[in-house]
Amino acid sequence: MKRASLVSVERKADRLIVTNCNSSRRNALSPEYYDGLSQALDLANQEAEIRSVILMGEGGYFCAGGDLNTLVKRREMTMSERTDNIEKLHNLVRQVKGCSKPVIAAVDGGAAGAGVSLALACDFLVAERQAQFTLAYVKVGLTPDGGATASLSRLIPRQLVSEMCLLGQPVSAERLHQLGVVNVICDRPTLAEAHLLADRIAQGPAGAQGAIKRLVEAAVDNSFDTQMDLERDSMAEALGSDEAQEGINAFLERRSPNFA
């Protein structure tokens, strides 16, 4: 396990567990967390043996987003300096979305602000039944960042996005589960459910999974025809892979495939 003061990165078999350890501030984001998560995602991209990354928070809460004690000082910065600081968050969100391995958010307690953005950037979202998702920027005179409005507008009705962003109204994990935003809702600690998802990922074909993740991400902005071209090329490449040979043979032989 690698642990800095505010972040822990643990390698457990075929997965990485990245924990925000700023529990005294409900796991508000910190430069240490940015660095730790960024390095973990780089490691996941580089090492074939790593099949997934799990994000969680220490002490029963996922992430409270930006630390207002830090943000209040940004008024003294120039516009360029403020933009550069926000871009650090945006680059981290891009890195989560662009990771070649599936990323799982394990949300205990809840998520707020950029913590919501971080959770929504993940490929899978597991949430505690009582968890709340809050974008209360408006209550302190701020506007959402981290891709929150982009992600939510693609996932839920505009009226609910307005409720969350214009009123700062918390939305429950159960409601988001009903809308398909949350994959798994549970009463026990979410890490256990996240590990079950990671187990399923580890049993699948890594190459195909990476290609599917790229297709899903590209589909948001591509035209129908452009996306079909990407699917064509991806499928043609997959058909020549060892994974496809094993998967098809296993199906025809009525056995479970061994993608390892």
mmCIF file of C-alpha atoms in Angstrom:
data_model
loop_
_atom_site.group_PDB
_atom_site.id
_atom_site.type_symbol
_atom_site.label_atom_id
_atom_site.label_comp_id
_atom_site.label_asym_id
_atom_site.label_seq_id
_atom_site.Cartn_x
_atom_site.Cartn_y
_atom_site.Cartn_z
ATOM 1 C CA MET A 1 0.000 0.000 0.000
ATOM 2 C CA LYS A 2 1.197 3.493 -0.885
ATOM 3 C CA ARG A 3 -0.131 6.161 1.442
ATOM 4 C CA ALA A 4 0.442 9.884 1.542
ATOM 5 C CA SER A 5 -1.178 11.963 4.264
ATOM 6 C CA LEU A 6 -4.408 12.560 2.325
ATOM 7 C CA VAL A 7 -4.546 9.648 -0.115
ATOM 8 C CA SER A 8 -4.035 5.892 -0.042
ATOM 9 C CA VAL A 9 -3.379 3.745 -3.110
ATOM 10 C CA GLU A 10 -3.623 0.015 -2.431
ATOM 11 C CA ARG A 11 -2.978 -2.674 -4.995
ATOM 12 C CA LYS A 12 -5.093 -5.728 -4.316
ATOM 13 C CA ALA A 13 -4.555 -8.518 -6.853
ATOM 14 C CA ASP A 14 -5.945 -7.239 -10.171
ATOM 15 C CA ARG A 15 -7.299 -3.906 -8.923
ATOM 16 C CA LEU A 16 -6.247 -0.599 -7.384
ATOM 17 C CA ILE A 17 -8.167 0.964 -4.488
ATOM 18 C CA VAL A 18 -7.702 4.728 -4.237
ATOM 19 C CA THR A 19 -8.960 6.207 -0.960
ATOM 20 C CA ASN A 20 -9.424 9.885 -0.188
ATOM 21 C CA CYS A 21 -8.105 10.162 3.394
ATOM 22 C CA ASN A 22 -9.217 13.709 4.207
ATOM 23 C CA SER A 23 -12.045 12.549 6.469
ATOM 24 C CA SER A 24 -11.798 15.529 8.854
ATOM 25 C CA ARG A 25 -13.081 17.637 5.924
ATOM 26 C CA ARG A 26 -15.452 14.973 4.562
ATOM 27 C CA ASN A 27 -12.773 14.020 2.037
ATOM 28 C CA ALA A 28 -12.576 17.396 0.320
ATOM 29 C CA LEU A 29 -10.267 17.355 -2.664
ATOM 30 C CA SER A 30 -6.591 18.122 -2.081
ATOM 31 C CA PRO A 31 -3.428 18.417 -4.192
ATOM 32 C CA GLU A 32 -2.223 15.160 -2.602
ATOM 33 C CA TYR A 33 -5.382 13.377 -3.720
ATOM 34 C CA TYR A 34 -5.055 14.769 -7.242
ATOM 35 C CA ASP A 35 -1.484 13.470 -7.453
ATOM 36 C CA GLY A 36 -2.278 10.075 -5.907
ATOM 37 C CA LEU A 37 -5.276 9.392 -8.128
ATOM 38 C CA SER A 38 -3.456 10.605 -11.243
ATOM 39 C CA GLN A 39 -0.518 8.282 -10.556
ATOM 40 C CA ALA A 40 -2.865 5.357 -9.875
ATOM 41 C CA LEU A 41 -4.665 5.894 -13.188
ATOM 42 C CA ASP A 42 -1.329 6.065 -15.012
ATOM 43 C CA LEU A 43 -0.314 2.778 -13.381
ATOM 44 C CA ALA A 44 -3.616 1.163 -14.420
ATOM 45 C CA ASN A 45 -3.010 2.248 -18.009
ATOM 46 C CA GLN A 46 0.532 0.888 -18.018
ATOM 47 C CA GLU A 47 0.098 -2.515 -16.362
ATOM 48 C CA ALA A 48 -1.998 -5.168 -18.072
ATOM 49 C CA GLU A 49 -2.422 -7.071 -14.793
ATOM 50 C CA ILE A 50 -4.488 -4.218 -13.341
ATOM 51 C CA ARG A 51 -8.065 -4.686 -14.499
ATOM 52 C CA SER A 52 -9.985 -2.000 -12.598
ATOM 53 C CA VAL A 53 -9.700 0.979 -10.254
ATOM 54 C CA ILE A 54 -11.985 1.593 -7.259
ATOM 55 C CA LEU A 55 -12.440 5.092 -5.818
ATOM 56 C CA MET A 56 -13.696 5.550 -2.255
ATOM 57 C CA GLY A 57 -13.549 7.911 0.708
ATOM 58 C CA GLU A 58 -12.369 7.317 4.251
ATOM 59 C CA GLY A 59 -14.740 7.551 7.203
ATOM 60 C CA GLY A 60 -18.071 6.853 5.525
ATOM 61 C CA TYR A 61 -18.252 9.721 3.012
ATOM 62 C CA PHE A 62 -17.137 9.711 -0.621
ATOM 63 C CA CYS A 63 -16.054 13.303 -1.345
ATOM 64 C CA ALA A 64 -17.242 16.798 -0.411
ATOM 65 C CA GLY A 65 -15.621 18.401 -3.467
ATOM 66 C CA GLY A 66 -13.600 21.599 -3.154
ATOM 67 C CA ASP A 67 -12.486 22.812 0.274
ATOM 68 C CA LEU A 68 -14.209 26.171 0.874
ATOM 69 C CA ASN A 69 -11.372 27.188 3.192
ATOM 70 C CA THR A 70 -9.146 27.041 0.118
ATOM 71 C CA LEU A 71 -11.660 28.329 -2.423
ATOM 72 C CA VAL A 72 -12.335 31.526 -0.462
ATOM 73 C CA LYS A 73 -8.742 32.591 -1.157
ATOM 74 C CA ARG A 74 -9.155 32.238 -4.928
ATOM 75 C CA ARG A 75 -10.771 35.684 -5.062
ATOM 76 C CA GLU A 76 -7.299 37.138 -4.589
ATOM 77 C CA MET A 77 -5.976 35.316 -7.668
ATOM 78 C CA THR A 78 -6.043 36.542 -11.232
ATOM 79 C CA MET A 79 -8.607 35.095 -13.637
ATOM 80 C CA SER A 80 -5.831 33.099 -15.315
ATOM 81 C CA GLU A 81 -4.691 31.628 -11.997
ATOM 82 C CA ARG A 82 -8.239 30.624 -11.082
ATOM 83 C CA THR A 83 -8.726 29.007 -14.477
ATOM 84 C CA ASP A 84 -5.487 27.057 -14.107
ATOM 85 C CA ASN A 85 -6.583 25.690 -10.721
ATOM 86 C CA ILE A 86 -9.976 24.585 -12.040
ATOM 87 C CA GLU A 87 -8.271 22.959 -15.019
ATOM 88 C CA LYS A 88 -6.370 20.698 -12.609
ATOM 89 C CA LEU A 89 -9.711 19.231 -11.544
ATOM 90 C CA HIS A 90 -10.892 18.995 -15.137
ATOM 91 C CA ASN A 91 -7.739 17.181 -16.207
ATOM 92 C CA LEU A 92 -8.264 14.667 -13.400
ATOM 93 C CA VAL A 93 -11.871 14.081 -14.524
ATOM 94 C CA ARG A 94 -10.637 13.617 -18.097
ATOM 95 C CA GLN A 95 -8.057 11.135 -16.840
ATOM 96 C CA VAL A 96 -10.739 9.088 -15.044
ATOM 97 C CA LYS A 97 -12.941 9.046 -18.149
ATOM 98 C CA GLY A 98 -9.972 8.244 -20.390
ATOM 99 C CA CYS A 99 -8.536 5.445 -18.240
ATOM 100 C CA SER A 100 -8.186 2.252 -20.280
ATOM 101 C CA LYS A 101 -9.503 0.197 -17.351
ATOM 102 C CA PRO A 102 -13.001 0.471 -15.830
ATOM 103 C CA VAL A 103 -13.215 2.832 -12.858
ATOM 104 C CA ILE A 104 -15.733 2.154 -10.074
ATOM 105 C CA ALA A 105 -16.981 4.805 -7.618
ATOM 106 C CA ALA A 106 -17.935 3.400 -4.202
ATOM 107 C CA VAL A 107 -20.079 6.133 -2.637
ATOM 108 C CA ASP A 108 -20.734 5.794 1.078
ATOM 109 C CA GLY A 109 -22.588 8.623 2.815
ATOM 110 C CA GLY A 110 -22.760 10.859 -0.205
ATOM 111 C CA ALA A 111 -20.947 13.123 -2.615
ATOM 112 C CA ALA A 112 -21.032 16.891 -3.024
ATOM 113 C CA GLY A 113 -19.756 19.409 -5.537
ATOM 114 C CA ALA A 114 -16.778 18.116 -7.492
ATOM 115 C CA GLY A 115 -17.192 14.833 -5.615
ATOM 116 C CA VAL A 116 -20.362 14.311 -7.666
ATOM 117 C CA SER A 117 -18.428 15.161 -10.835
ATOM 118 C CA LEU A 118 -15.759 12.613 -9.933
ATOM 119 C CA ALA A 119 -18.320 9.885 -9.229
ATOM 120 C CA LEU A 120 -20.170 10.567 -12.493
ATOM 121 C CA ALA A 121 -16.912 10.342 -14.457
ATOM 122 C CA CYS A 122 -16.543 6.698 -13.395
ATOM 123 C CA ASP A 123 -17.786 3.766 -15.476
ATOM 124 C CA PHE A 124 -19.712 2.233 -12.585
ATOM 125 C CA LEU A 125 -21.315 3.852 -9.567
ATOM 126 C CA VAL A 126 -22.112 1.882 -6.410
ATOM 127 C CA ALA A 127 -23.920 3.834 -3.698
ATOM 128 C CA GLU A 128 -25.073 3.327 -0.138
ATOM 129 C CA ARG A 129 -28.863 3.408 0.022
ATOM 130 C CA GLN A 130 -28.905 6.509 2.251
ATOM 131 C CA ALA A 131 -26.308 8.413 0.194
ATOM 132 C CA GLN A 132 -27.128 11.904 -1.065
ATOM 133 C CA PHE A 133 -25.709 13.628 -4.144
ATOM 134 C CA THR A 134 -25.532 17.409 -3.781
ATOM 135 C CA LEU A 135 -24.491 20.253 -6.078
ATOM 136 C CA ALA A 136 -24.876 23.191 -3.708
ATOM 137 C CA TYR A 137 -22.546 25.598 -5.528
ATOM 138 C CA VAL A 138 -25.405 28.079 -5.934
ATOM 139 C CA LYS A 139 -25.811 28.391 -2.159
ATOM 140 C CA VAL A 140 -22.353 29.966 -1.906
ATOM 141 C CA GLY A 141 -22.582 31.989 -5.112
ATOM 142 C CA LEU A 142 -20.613 29.546 -7.274
ATOM 143 C CA THR A 143 -21.321 27.485 -10.394
ATOM 144 C CA PRO A 144 -20.694 23.758 -11.027
ATOM 145 C CA ASP A 145 -17.399 22.490 -12.429
ATOM 146 C CA GLY A 146 -15.710 19.161 -13.076
ATOM 147 C CA GLY A 147 -18.145 18.322 -15.872
ATOM 148 C CA ALA A 148 -21.131 18.109 -13.523
ATOM 149 C CA THR A 149 -23.621 19.808 -15.852
ATOM 150 C CA ALA A 150 -22.305 17.904 -18.875
ATOM 151 C CA SER A 151 -22.594 14.514 -17.174
ATOM 152 C CA LEU A 152 -25.963 15.143 -15.560
ATOM 153 C CA SER A 153 -27.516 16.596 -18.709
ATOM 154 C CA ARG A 154 -26.699 13.363 -20.524
ATOM 155 C CA LEU A 155 -28.089 11.183 -17.753
ATOM 156 C CA ILE A 156 -31.189 12.773 -16.224
ATOM 157 C CA PRO A 157 -34.053 15.133 -17.238
ATOM 158 C CA ARG A 158 -33.264 18.829 -17.481
ATOM 159 C CA GLN A 159 -35.757 19.655 -14.734
ATOM 160 C CA LEU A 160 -33.879 17.491 -12.233
ATOM 161 C CA VAL A 161 -30.551 18.996 -13.334
ATOM 162 C CA SER A 162 -32.068 22.426 -12.634
ATOM 163 C CA GLU A 163 -33.311 21.262 -9.250
ATOM 164 C CA MET A 164 -29.843 20.077 -8.298
ATOM 165 C CA CYS A 165 -27.896 23.031 -9.740
ATOM 166 C CA LEU A 166 -30.227 26.027 -9.365
ATOM 167 C CA LEU A 167 -31.644 25.084 -5.966
ATOM 168 C CA GLY A 168 -28.789 22.997 -4.582
ATOM 169 C CA GLN A 169 -31.331 20.292 -3.793
ATOM 170 C CA PRO A 170 -29.798 16.953 -2.716
ATOM 171 C CA VAL A 171 -30.900 13.912 -4.713
ATOM 172 C CA SER A 172 -30.937 10.478 -3.130
ATOM 173 C CA ALA A 173 -29.013 7.476 -4.356
ATOM 174 C CA GLU A 174 -32.317 5.626 -4.642
ATOM 175 C CA ARG A 175 -33.729 8.219 -7.048
ATOM 176 C CA LEU A 176 -30.574 8.159 -9.155
ATOM 177 C CA HIS A 177 -30.681 4.369 -9.128
ATOM 178 C CA GLN A 178 -34.238 4.494 -10.498
ATOM 179 C CA LEU A 179 -32.996 6.784 -13.265
ATOM 180 C CA GLY A 180 -30.141 4.433 -14.127
ATOM 181 C CA VAL A 181 -27.319 6.714 -12.942
ATOM 182 C CA VAL A 182 -26.366 4.444 -10.026
ATOM 183 C CA ASN A 183 -25.591 0.845 -11.023
ATOM 184 C CA VAL A 184 -25.859 -0.803 -7.610
ATOM 185 C CA ILE A 185 -27.508 0.392 -4.418
ATOM 186 C CA CYS A 186 -26.772 -1.402 -1.174
ATOM 187 C CA ASP A 187 -27.093 -1.332 2.616
ATOM 188 C CA ARG A 188 -23.682 -2.780 3.400
ATOM 189 C CA PRO A 189 -20.437 -0.839 2.853
ATOM 190 C CA THR A 190 -20.151 -0.103 -0.846
ATOM 191 C CA LEU A 191 -16.576 -1.389 -1.116
ATOM 192 C CA ALA A 192 -17.841 -4.976 -0.894
ATOM 193 C CA GLU A 193 -20.186 -4.390 -3.839
ATOM 194 C CA ALA A 194 -17.437 -2.593 -5.739
ATOM 195 C CA HIS A 195 -15.217 -5.648 -5.329
ATOM 196 C CA LEU A 196 -17.985 -7.856 -6.760
ATOM 197 C CA LEU A 197 -18.074 -5.628 -9.848
ATOM 198 C CA ALA A 198 -14.279 -5.718 -10.050
ATOM 199 C CA ASP A 199 -14.418 -9.532 -9.884
ATOM 200 C CA ARG A 200 -16.762 -9.614 -12.876
ATOM 201 C CA ILE A 201 -14.545 -7.208 -14.799
ATOM 202 C CA ALA A 202 -11.470 -9.351 -14.067
ATOM 203 C CA GLN A 203 -13.161 -12.406 -15.586
ATOM 204 C CA GLY A 204 -13.841 -10.638 -18.873
ATOM 205 C CA PRO A 205 -11.696 -9.887 -21.940
ATOM 206 C CA ALA A 206 -9.476 -6.904 -21.120
ATOM 207 C CA GLY A 207 -8.898 -5.877 -24.732
ATOM 208 C CA ALA A 208 -12.579 -5.890 -25.637
ATOM 209 C CA GLN A 209 -13.465 -4.057 -22.420
ATOM 210 C CA GLY A 210 -11.006 -1.278 -23.210
ATOM 211 C CA ALA A 211 -12.354 -0.958 -26.738
ATOM 212 C CA ILE A 212 -15.957 -0.889 -25.477
ATOM 213 C CA LYS A 213 -15.094 1.856 -22.978
ATOM 214 C CA ARG A 214 -13.636 3.961 -25.794
ATOM 215 C CA LEU A 215 -16.732 3.375 -27.940
ATOM 216 C CA VAL A 216 -19.119 4.358 -25.150
ATOM 217 C CA GLU A 217 -17.174 7.547 -24.449
ATOM 218 C CA ALA A 218 -16.981 8.514 -28.126
ATOM 219 C CA ALA A 219 -20.697 7.868 -28.709
ATOM 220 C CA VAL A 220 -21.698 10.907 -26.651
ATOM 221 C CA ASP A 221 -20.372 13.391 -29.223
ATOM 222 C CA ASN A 222 -20.204 11.413 -32.476
ATOM 223 C CA SER A 223 -22.821 11.404 -35.193
ATOM 224 C CA PHE A 224 -24.581 8.096 -35.824
ATOM 225 C CA ASP A 225 -22.575 7.420 -38.969
ATOM 226 C CA THR A 226 -19.252 8.314 -37.354
ATOM 227 C CA GLN A 227 -20.009 6.037 -34.424
ATOM 228 C CA MET A 228 -20.947 3.192 -36.760
ATOM 229 C CA ASP A 229 -17.586 3.600 -38.497
ATOM 230 C CA LEU A 230 -15.837 3.314 -35.120
ATOM 231 C CA GLU A 231 -17.892 0.227 -34.256
ATOM 232 C CA ARG A 232 -17.019 -1.308 -37.627
ATOM 233 C CA ASP A 233 -13.290 -0.801 -37.128
ATOM 234 C CA SER A 234 -13.385 -1.951 -33.511
ATOM 235 C CA MET A 235 -15.369 -5.092 -34.355
ATOM 236 C CA ALA A 236 -13.073 -5.938 -37.282
ATOM 237 C CA GLU A 237 -10.053 -5.669 -35.012
ATOM 238 C CA ALA A 238 -11.704 -7.695 -32.257
ATOM 239 C CA LEU A 239 -12.590 -10.513 -34.651
ATOM 240 C CA GLY A 240 -8.887 -11.148 -35.211
ATOM 241 C CA SER A 241 -7.995 -11.230 -31.522
ATOM 242 C CA ASP A 242 -7.118 -14.175 -29.292
ATOM 243 C CA GLU A 243 -9.878 -13.055 -26.922
ATOM 244 C CA ALA A 244 -12.521 -13.494 -29.612
ATOM 245 C CA GLN A 245 -11.157 -16.888 -30.567
ATOM 246 C CA GLU A 246 -11.343 -18.057 -26.958
ATOM 247 C CA GLY A 247 -14.762 -16.506 -26.371
ATOM 248 C CA ILE A 248 -16.349 -17.964 -29.508
ATOM 249 C CA ASN A 249 -14.772 -21.388 -29.003
ATOM 250 C CA ALA A 250 -15.985 -21.459 -25.392
ATOM 251 C CA PHE A 251 -19.518 -20.583 -26.484
ATOM 252 C CA LEU A 252 -19.559 -23.295 -29.157
ATOM 253 C CA GLU A 253 -18.065 -25.833 -26.750
ATOM 254 C CA ARG A 254 -20.545 -24.857 -24.017
ATOM 255 C CA ARG A 255 -17.908 -23.961 -21.449
ATOM 256 C CA SER A 256 -16.871 -20.821 -19.618
ATOM 257 C CA PRO A 257 -14.222 -18.800 -21.440
ATOM 258 C CA ASN A 258 -10.775 -18.319 -19.923
ATOM 259 C CA PHE A 259 -9.692 -14.877 -21.050
ATOM 260 C CA ALA A 260 -6.628 -14.931 -18.816
#
